[in-house]
Short mmCIF file of C-alpha atoms in Angstrom, two decimals:
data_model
loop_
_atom_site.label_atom_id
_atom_site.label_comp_id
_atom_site.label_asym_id
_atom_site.label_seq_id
_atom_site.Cartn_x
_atom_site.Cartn_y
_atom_site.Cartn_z
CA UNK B 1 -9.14 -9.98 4.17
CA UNK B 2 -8.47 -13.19 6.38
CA UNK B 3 -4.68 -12.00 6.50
CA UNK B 4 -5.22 -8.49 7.48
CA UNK B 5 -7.57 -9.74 10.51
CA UNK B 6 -4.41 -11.78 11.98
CA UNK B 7 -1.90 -9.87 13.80
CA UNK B 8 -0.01 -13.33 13.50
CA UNK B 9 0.07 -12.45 9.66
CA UNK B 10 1.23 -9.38 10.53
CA UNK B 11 4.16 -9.44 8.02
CA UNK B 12 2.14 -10.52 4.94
CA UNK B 13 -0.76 -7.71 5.57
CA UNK B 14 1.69 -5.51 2.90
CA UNK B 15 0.79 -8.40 0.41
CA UNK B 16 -3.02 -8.79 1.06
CA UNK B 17 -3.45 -5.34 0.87
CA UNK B 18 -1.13 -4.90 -2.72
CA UNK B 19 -3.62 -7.16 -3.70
CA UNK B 20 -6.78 -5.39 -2.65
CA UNK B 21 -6.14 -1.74 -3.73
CA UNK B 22 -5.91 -3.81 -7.27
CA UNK B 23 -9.41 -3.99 -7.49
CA UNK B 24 -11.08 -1.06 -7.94
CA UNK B 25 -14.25 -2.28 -6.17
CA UNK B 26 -11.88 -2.57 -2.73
CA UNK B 27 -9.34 0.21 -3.27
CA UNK B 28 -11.22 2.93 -1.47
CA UNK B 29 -11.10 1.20 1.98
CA UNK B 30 -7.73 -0.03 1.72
CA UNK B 31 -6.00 2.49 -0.04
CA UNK B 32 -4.80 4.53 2.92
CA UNK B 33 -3.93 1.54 5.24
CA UNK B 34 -1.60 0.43 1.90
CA UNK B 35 -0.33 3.21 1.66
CA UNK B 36 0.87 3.54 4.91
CA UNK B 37 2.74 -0.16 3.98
CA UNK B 38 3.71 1.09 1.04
CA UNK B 39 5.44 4.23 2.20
CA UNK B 40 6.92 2.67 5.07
CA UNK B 41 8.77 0.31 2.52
CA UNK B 42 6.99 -3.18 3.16
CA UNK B 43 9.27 -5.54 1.23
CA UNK B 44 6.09 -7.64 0.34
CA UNK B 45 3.96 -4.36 -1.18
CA UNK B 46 5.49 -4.24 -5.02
CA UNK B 47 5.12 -0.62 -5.97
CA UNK B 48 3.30 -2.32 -9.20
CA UNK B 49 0.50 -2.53 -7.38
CA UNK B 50 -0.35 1.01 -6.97
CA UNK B 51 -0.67 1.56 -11.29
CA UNK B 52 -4.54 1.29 -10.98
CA UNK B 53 -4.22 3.37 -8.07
CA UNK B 54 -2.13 6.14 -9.44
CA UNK B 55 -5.57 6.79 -11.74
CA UNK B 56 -7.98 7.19 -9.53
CA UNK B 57 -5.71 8.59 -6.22
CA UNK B 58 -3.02 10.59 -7.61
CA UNK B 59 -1.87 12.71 -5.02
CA UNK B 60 -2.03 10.74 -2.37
CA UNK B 61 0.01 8.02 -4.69
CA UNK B 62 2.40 10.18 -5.67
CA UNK B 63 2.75 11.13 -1.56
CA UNK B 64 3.35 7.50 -0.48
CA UNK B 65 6.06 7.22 -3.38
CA UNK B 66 7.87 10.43 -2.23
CA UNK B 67 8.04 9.40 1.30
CA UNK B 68 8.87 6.09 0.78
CA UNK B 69 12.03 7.45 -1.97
CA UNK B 70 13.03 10.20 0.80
CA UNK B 71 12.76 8.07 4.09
CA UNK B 72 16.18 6.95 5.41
CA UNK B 73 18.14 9.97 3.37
CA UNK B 74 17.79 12.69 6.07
CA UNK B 75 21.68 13.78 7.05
#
């Protein structure tokens, strides 16, 4: 939580947050600012990190992984 408070940090918040949308207890009010990271194609938010989430937040999951396969292949 220290990391995502720094704008300094900026480029590690992808990291901090793969790690708190692990925990179950912390995914709810991360999940959409992750996902956001996620989909956006943060090279430091491994799409491992979203298995627990695929459980319990499927669609909007399965949204960040579409947008984040589709962005950059428009013509």
């Amino acid at each position: 939580l220290s990391v995502l408070v720094r704008t300094a940090d900026r480029a590690l918040h992808g990291g901090a947050l793969a790690l708190l949308v692990r925990d179950p207890d912390s995914r709810g009010r991360h999940l959409a600012r992750a996902l956001e990271r996620f989909a956006a194609g943060d090279p430091h938010f491994p799409p491992g990190a979203l298995t627990d989430a695929l459980t319990t937040h499927t669609e909007p999951v399965l949204d960040a992984f579409r947008t984040r396969l589709t962005r950059g292949t428009d013509p």
